[in-house]
Tab-separated table of C-alpha atoms in Angstrom:
chain	number	residue	atom	x	y	z
A	79	MET	CA	-22.654	-30.092	-17.312
A	80	LEU	CA	-19.519	-31.314	-18.661
A	81	SER	CA	-18.946	-34.780	-19.997
A	82	GLY	CA	-15.654	-37.082	-20.740
A	83	PRO	CA	-13.088	-35.000	-22.373
A	84	LEU	CA	-14.905	-31.579	-21.556
A	85	LEU	CA	-13.925	-32.126	-18.482
A	86	ARG	CA	-11.308	-34.364	-18.286
A	87	CYS	CA	-10.466	-31.147	-20.016
A	88	ALA	CA	-11.939	-28.234	-17.417
A	89	ARG	CA	-9.691	-29.701	-15.475
A	90	VAL	CA	-6.562	-28.947	-16.661
A	91	ILE	CA	-6.440	-25.504	-17.523
A	92	ALA	CA	-8.087	-25.006	-14.199
A	93	HIS	CA	-5.142	-27.032	-13.265
A	94	GLN	CA	-3.108	-24.347	-15.751
A	95	LYS	CA	-4.840	-21.409	-14.387
A	96	SER	CA	-3.939	-21.680	-11.081
A	97	LYS	CA	-0.131	-23.091	-11.228
A	98	SER	CA	-0.148	-19.552	-13.753
A	99	LEU	CA	-1.747	-17.322	-10.639
A	100	GLN	CA	1.203	-18.937	-8.241
A	101	LYS	CA	3.735	-18.187	-11.161
A	102	ALA	CA	2.131	-14.393	-11.020
A	103	LEU	CA	2.840	-14.301	-7.457
A	104	ASN	CA	5.896	-15.927	-7.327
A	105	PRO	CA	7.976	-15.463	-10.009
A	106	PRO	CA	9.578	-17.577	-11.538
A	107	MET	CA	13.941	-17.210	-12.068
A	108	GLY	CA	13.524	-17.415	-15.825
A	109	ALA	CA	10.168	-15.286	-16.197
A	110	LEU	CA	12.762	-12.575	-13.694
A	111	SER	CA	15.692	-12.869	-15.616
A	112	ARG	CA	13.620	-11.121	-19.189
A	113	SER	CA	14.494	-8.342	-16.624
A	114	LEU	CA	18.291	-8.861	-16.288
A	115	PRO	CA	20.858	-7.355	-18.725
A	116	SER	CA	21.767	-10.274	-21.464
A	117	GLU	CA	24.999	-11.060	-19.987
A	118	ARG	CA	22.848	-12.108	-17.024
A	119	LEU	CA	20.479	-14.676	-18.523
A	120	PHE	CA	23.090	-17.340	-19.801
A	121	SER	CA	23.475	-19.847	-16.164
A	122	THR	CA	25.066	-22.986	-16.161
A	123	THR	CA	25.604	-25.801	-12.967
A	124	THR	CA	28.533	-28.180	-12.526
A	125	VAL	CA	27.262	-31.590	-10.629
A	126	SER	CA	28.512	-34.613	-10.009
A	127	GLY	CA	32.352	-33.132	-9.843
A	128	ASP	CA	32.154	-31.408	-13.603
A	129	LEU	CA	31.213	-35.008	-14.750
A	130	LEU	CA	28.170	-33.622	-16.105
A	131	LEU	CA	27.734	-29.579	-17.206
A	132	ARG	CA	24.496	-28.846	-16.872
A	133	ASN	CA	23.204	-25.473	-18.555
A	134	ASP	CA	20.189	-23.027	-19.345
A	135	GLU	CA	19.095	-20.845	-21.559
A	136	LYS	CA	17.354	-18.384	-19.620
A	137	ARG	CA	15.812	-16.419	-22.220
A	138	THR	CA	14.571	-18.981	-25.211
A	139	GLY	CA	13.653	-22.169	-21.699
A	140	ILE	CA	16.674	-24.508	-23.798
A	141	THR	CA	18.031	-26.496	-21.019
A	142	THR	CA	22.158	-28.518	-21.897
A	143	LEU	CA	23.323	-30.878	-20.689
A	144	THR	CA	26.977	-32.374	-21.629
A	145	LEU	CA	28.495	-35.432	-20.136
A	146	ASN	CA	31.932	-34.360	-19.811
A	147	ASN	CA	34.829	-37.198	-19.421
A	148	PRO	CA	35.687	-36.797	-22.210
A	149	SER	CA	39.099	-38.983	-21.807
A	150	LYS	CA	37.210	-42.035	-20.731
A	151	TYR	CA	34.526	-41.714	-23.891
A	152	ASN	CA	32.250	-40.532	-21.713
A	153	VAL	CA	31.155	-43.583	-19.939
A	154	LEU	CA	27.513	-44.064	-18.150
A	155	SER	CA	29.402	-44.711	-14.933
A	156	TRP	CA	26.807	-45.934	-11.273
A	157	GLU	CA	27.963	-42.230	-11.544
A	158	MET	CA	27.235	-40.188	-14.753
A	159	LEU	CA	24.011	-42.211	-14.146
A	160	SER	CA	22.912	-41.072	-10.998
A	161	ALA	CA	23.897	-37.490	-12.115
A	162	LEU	CA	21.567	-37.897	-15.658
A	163	GLN	CA	19.306	-38.785	-12.532
A	164	ASP	CA	18.697	-35.740	-10.794
A	165	GLN	CA	19.164	-33.240	-13.083
A	166	LEU	CA	16.471	-35.382	-14.668
A	167	ASP	CA	14.314	-35.422	-12.398
A	168	ASP	CA	15.013	-31.685	-11.733
A	169	ILE	CA	13.802	-29.843	-15.504
A	170	SER	CA	10.092	-32.599	-14.651
A	171	ASN	CA	9.644	-30.745	-12.280
A	172	ASP	CA	11.113	-27.558	-13.621
A	173	PRO	CA	8.078	-25.713	-15.343
A	174	SER	CA	10.674	-22.721	-17.166
A	175	VAL	CA	12.974	-25.862	-19.402
A	176	ARG	CA	11.101	-25.899	-22.676
A	177	VAL	CA	13.258	-28.069	-24.314
A	178	LEU	CA	16.628	-30.269	-23.047
A	179	VAL	CA	18.420	-30.995	-25.492
A	180	VAL	CA	22.366	-33.242	-24.270
A	181	GLY	CA	25.153	-33.362	-25.764
A	182	ALA	CA	29.082	-35.069	-24.791
A	183	ALA	CA	32.348	-33.020	-24.640
A	184	GLY	CA	35.346	-34.515	-26.271
A	185	LYS	CA	35.605	-36.734	-29.567
A	186	ALA	CA	33.028	-39.569	-28.563
A	187	PHE	CA	29.669	-38.992	-27.343
A	188	CYS	CA	29.206	-41.780	-24.782
A	189	SER	CA	30.588	-45.255	-25.402
A	190	GLY	CA	28.075	-46.662	-23.342
A	191	HIS	CA	28.074	-48.632	-19.998
A	192	ASP	CA	31.834	-48.985	-17.624
A	193	LEU	CA	33.525	-52.848	-18.194
A	194	LYS	CA	36.139	-52.165	-15.581
A	195	GLU	CA	33.102	-51.348	-13.257
A	196	MET	CA	30.702	-54.125	-13.968
A	197	GLN	CA	33.576	-56.519	-14.084
A	198	SER	CA	34.241	-55.056	-11.088
A	199	HIS	CA	30.972	-56.396	-9.526
A	200	ASP	CA	30.954	-59.578	-7.391
A	201	ASP	CA	27.637	-61.309	-7.686
A	202	THR	CA	24.510	-60.649	-10.478
A	203	GLU	CA	22.531	-58.638	-7.644
A	204	GLU	CA	25.029	-55.079	-8.022
A	205	THR	CA	25.171	-56.039	-11.797
A	206	LYS	CA	20.980	-55.882	-11.878
A	207	THR	CA	21.551	-53.060	-9.684
A	208	LEU	CA	23.424	-51.023	-11.517
A	209	PHE	CA	21.375	-51.658	-15.580
A	210	ALA	CA	18.162	-51.230	-13.618
A	211	LYS	CA	19.362	-47.429	-12.941
A	212	CYS	CA	20.702	-46.858	-16.165
A	213	SER	CA	17.754	-48.488	-17.514
A	214	GLN	CA	15.567	-45.580	-14.790
A	215	VAL	CA	17.319	-43.108	-16.908
A	216	MET	CA	15.734	-43.665	-20.259
A	217	ILE	CA	12.105	-44.071	-19.275
A	218	SER	CA	13.021	-40.697	-17.550
A	219	LEU	CA	13.704	-38.990	-21.004
A	220	ASN	CA	10.303	-41.144	-22.513
A	221	ARG	CA	8.454	-39.921	-19.581
A	222	LEU	CA	9.949	-36.657	-19.306
A	223	PRO	CA	7.448	-33.020	-20.159
A	224	GLN	CA	9.898	-31.805	-22.268
A	225	PRO	CA	11.122	-32.666	-25.881
A	226	VAL	CA	14.863	-34.511	-25.583
A	227	ILE	CA	17.101	-33.524	-28.434
A	228	ALA	CA	19.960	-35.748	-28.363
A	229	LYS	CA	23.589	-33.933	-29.927
A	230	VAL	CA	25.556	-36.779	-31.172
A	231	GLN	CA	29.080	-36.368	-32.684
A	232	GLY	CA	31.840	-38.898	-32.480
A	233	VAL	CA	31.198	-43.252	-31.364
A	234	ALA	CA	27.618	-43.532	-29.850
A	235	THR	CA	27.909	-47.217	-29.158
A	236	ALA	CA	26.512	-50.191	-26.731
A	237	ALA	CA	24.490	-47.701	-24.229
A	238	GLY	CA	25.774	-44.208	-26.163
A	239	CYS	CA	23.097	-45.615	-28.626
A	240	GLN	CA	20.243	-46.242	-26.234
A	241	LEU	CA	20.753	-42.887	-25.290
A	242	VAL	CA	20.910	-41.694	-28.165
A	243	ALA	CA	17.689	-43.957	-28.802
A	244	SER	CA	15.717	-42.741	-25.589
A	245	CYS	CA	16.176	-38.987	-26.178
A	246	ASP	CA	12.220	-38.074	-28.246
A	247	LEU	CA	14.851	-36.515	-31.252
A	248	ALA	CA	19.009	-36.427	-32.572
A	249	ILE	CA	20.980	-34.774	-35.256
A	250	GLY	CA	24.355	-35.973	-35.667
A	251	SER	CA	27.452	-35.359	-36.835
A	252	SER	CA	28.850	-36.846	-40.533
A	253	ASP	CA	31.653	-37.801	-38.692
A	254	ALA	CA	29.084	-40.286	-35.730
A	255	ARG	CA	29.179	-44.140	-35.354
A	256	LEU	CA	26.724	-46.378	-33.887
A	257	GLY	CA	26.411	-49.634	-32.476
A	258	VAL	CA	25.159	-52.040	-30.072
A	259	SER	CA	28.401	-53.249	-30.089
A	260	GLY	CA	28.438	-55.950	-26.699
A	261	ILE	CA	28.119	-58.972	-28.877
A	262	THR	CA	31.223	-57.715	-30.053
A	263	VAL	CA	32.639	-59.082	-26.367
A	264	GLY	CA	30.226	-61.535	-26.100
A	265	LEU	CA	27.183	-59.420	-24.297
A	266	PHE	CA	24.193	-58.832	-25.645
A	267	CYS	CA	22.819	-56.113	-25.409
A	268	SER	CA	19.762	-57.216	-24.041
A	269	THR	CA	18.953	-52.927	-22.457
A	270	PRO	CA	19.847	-51.044	-25.700
A	271	ALA	CA	17.723	-53.165	-27.930
A	272	VAL	CA	14.523	-51.751	-26.235
A	273	ALA	CA	15.217	-48.074	-26.511
A	274	LEU	CA	16.704	-49.464	-30.180
A	275	SER	CA	13.893	-51.450	-31.338
A	276	ARG	CA	11.399	-49.203	-30.371
A	277	VAL	CA	13.193	-47.002	-32.952
A	278	ILE	CA	13.703	-48.633	-36.040
A	279	GLN	CA	12.735	-51.107	-37.241
A	280	ARG	CA	13.259	-54.567	-36.480
A	281	LYS	CA	15.304	-56.023	-39.528
A	282	HIS	CA	17.073	-53.491	-39.062
A	283	ALA	CA	17.873	-53.357	-35.712
A	284	MET	CA	18.145	-56.982	-35.035
A	285	HIS	CA	21.203	-56.433	-37.486
A	286	MET	CA	23.132	-54.514	-35.093
A	287	LEU	CA	22.655	-56.212	-32.224
A	288	LEU	CA	23.548	-58.846	-34.219
A	289	THR	CA	26.324	-57.831	-35.222
A	290	GLY	CA	27.305	-55.208	-33.349
A	291	GLU	CA	28.668	-53.259	-36.304
A	292	ILE	CA	28.980	-50.351	-36.081
A	293	ILE	CA	26.776	-48.171	-38.535
A	294	SER	CA	27.609	-44.283	-40.106
A	295	ALA	CA	25.542	-40.946	-39.184
A	296	GLU	CA	23.845	-41.903	-42.747
A	297	LYS	CA	22.767	-44.757	-42.298
A	298	ALA	CA	21.336	-44.495	-38.632
A	299	LEU	CA	19.924	-41.481	-40.247
A	300	SER	CA	17.962	-43.595	-43.307
A	301	TYR	CA	16.421	-46.640	-39.763
A	302	GLY	CA	15.274	-43.468	-38.293
A	303	LEU	CA	18.103	-43.165	-34.827
A	304	LEU	CA	19.114	-40.372	-36.884
A	305	ASN	CA	16.555	-37.094	-37.903
A	306	ALA	CA	19.516	-35.162	-39.769
A	307	VAL	CA	23.363	-35.261	-40.069
A	308	VAL	CA	25.402	-31.788	-40.299
A	309	PRO	CA	28.984	-30.842	-40.881
A	310	PRO	CA	30.215	-31.611	-37.410
A	311	ASN	CA	30.995	-27.375	-37.418
A	312	LEU	CA	27.671	-27.192	-37.747
A	313	LEU	CA	25.859	-29.421	-35.121
A	314	GLU	CA	25.470	-26.865	-32.046
A	315	ALA	CA	23.684	-24.037	-34.695
A	316	GLU	CA	21.795	-27.177	-36.222
A	317	THR	CA	20.738	-28.453	-33.136
A	318	MET	CA	19.335	-24.670	-31.199
A	319	ASP	CA	18.184	-24.147	-34.303
A	320	LEU	CA	16.057	-26.929	-33.907
A	321	ALA	CA	15.680	-26.339	-29.967
A	322	GLN	CA	14.389	-23.157	-30.521
A	323	LYS	CA	11.392	-23.591	-33.337
A	324	ILE	CA	10.235	-26.172	-31.028
A	325	ALA	CA	10.756	-23.696	-27.818
A	326	SER	CA	9.018	-21.018	-29.677
A	327	LYS	CA	5.207	-22.737	-29.765
A	328	SER	CA	3.122	-23.718	-26.666
A	329	SER	CA	4.807	-25.430	-23.957
A	330	PHE	CA	1.721	-27.014	-22.473
A	331	GLY	CA	0.208	-28.044	-26.237
A	332	ILE	CA	4.536	-29.431	-27.378
A	333	GLN	CA	3.404	-31.454	-23.985
A	334	LEU	CA	0.514	-32.744	-24.344
A	335	GLY	CA	1.931	-33.626	-27.624
A	336	LYS	CA	4.718	-35.384	-26.493
A	337	GLU	CA	2.519	-37.404	-23.559
A	338	MET	CA	0.234	-38.460	-26.100
A	339	PHE	CA	1.821	-39.342	-28.616
A	340	TYR	CA	3.530	-42.527	-27.238
A	341	ASN	CA	1.033	-43.185	-25.144
A	342	GLN	CA	-1.114	-44.020	-28.091
A	343	LEU	CA	1.387	-46.307	-29.007
A	344	THR	CA	0.538	-48.399	-25.594
A	345	CYS	CA	-3.406	-48.641	-26.791
A	346	ASP	CA	-4.463	-52.157	-27.548
A	347	SER	CA	-6.598	-51.173	-30.755
A	348	LEU	CA	-6.618	-48.448	-32.905
A	349	GLU	CA	-10.332	-47.248	-32.092
A	350	ASP	CA	-8.807	-46.628	-28.669
A	351	ALA	CA	-5.448	-45.008	-29.738
A	352	TYR	CA	-7.702	-42.620	-31.863
A	353	GLU	CA	-11.044	-42.160	-29.133
A	354	TYR	CA	-7.276	-41.552	-25.719
A	355	ALA	CA	-5.861	-38.675	-28.799
A	356	SER	CA	-9.442	-37.393	-29.167
A	357	ASP	CA	-10.037	-36.637	-25.669
A	358	LYS	CA	-6.186	-35.465	-26.183
A	359	MET	CA	-7.651	-33.647	-28.782
A	360	ALA	CA	-9.939	-31.734	-27.401
A	361	CYS	CA	-8.549	-30.420	-24.445
A	362	ASN	CA	-5.498	-29.098	-26.170
A	363	LEU	CA	-8.208	-25.996	-28.297
A	364	HIS	CA	-9.828	-25.728	-24.912
A	365	HIS	CA	-6.690	-24.591	-23.347
A	366	PRO	CA	-5.969	-20.322	-24.147
A	367	ASP	CA	-2.293	-20.400	-26.137
A	368	ALA	CA	-5.003	-23.169	-28.783
A	369	LYS	CA	-7.516	-20.225	-28.706
A	370	GLN	CA	-5.188	-17.565	-28.999
A	371	GLY	CA	-3.515	-19.217	-31.879
A	372	ILE	CA	-6.546	-19.587	-33.575
A	373	GLU	CA	-7.719	-16.087	-32.585
A	374	SER	CA	-4.531	-14.243	-34.839
A	375	PHE	CA	-4.165	-16.576	-36.941
A	376	PHE	CA	-7.894	-15.906	-38.394
A	377	ARG	CA	-7.053	-12.329	-37.030
A	378	LYS	CA	-4.562	-12.101	-40.160
A	379	ASN	CA	-6.196	-13.843	-42.965
A	380	ARG	CA	-8.544	-11.178	-42.615
A	381	GLY	CA	-6.383	-8.684	-42.891
């Protein structure tokens, strides 16, 4: 009889096979698109009155969400946050999406919350509701099964910097500027601090939070807030190249790996982390994707 990791693995694989059978009987739109002409491989969905744009590239499984309020530097208003949450909820349940890219229209990535909207709130409870909504969007990015890549140009400040930090990876244009600058108007960036402190060293995070300094793309790269910095004219191509590299890998392995990576960080001890990681790796090893990949590796080396 199976026990421990192998039993859990068997259950995961059985569930995966059940899903595969359902797909075979009811093919998703992504699968059907392979038989369509090339111009039908792309579909764009516009939501919330053009405030947020969604593009699904069916051939590669890459979905792009574009913040589309450039005249207001793509602020995270209540309406924008609602649109983001709706799309993240949909994407999390869409097996045809393998990688998510979050970008923005115009000169700025995102300047954070809408200060005028926040000022209009009459009491603390209203403001807490706004911050809770924003926090849920950031948590959803972290918990999303698919990897998320931020494509950053221009300014990414306050909650905009939080958005970058909440994505799994981030590619920045050389003209990008990032900061948690709320303290310059007397408002410490408390919620952005949660995401920032989990991706860069504490002293770097505290320096940014206490001074409100806007840092260059190169400094953000040295801090670990960005994965790469590229010329502005190459930002789109470099981001999509990274997305395609990830999308070409086993979807099961990538999603298991993302979940494992973040969960092991919360384990109480190193021993617990290794036990949890071993469980996940054993499960991964017995999945058809890994089995086929290893068999293919041996065949190539024998040749």
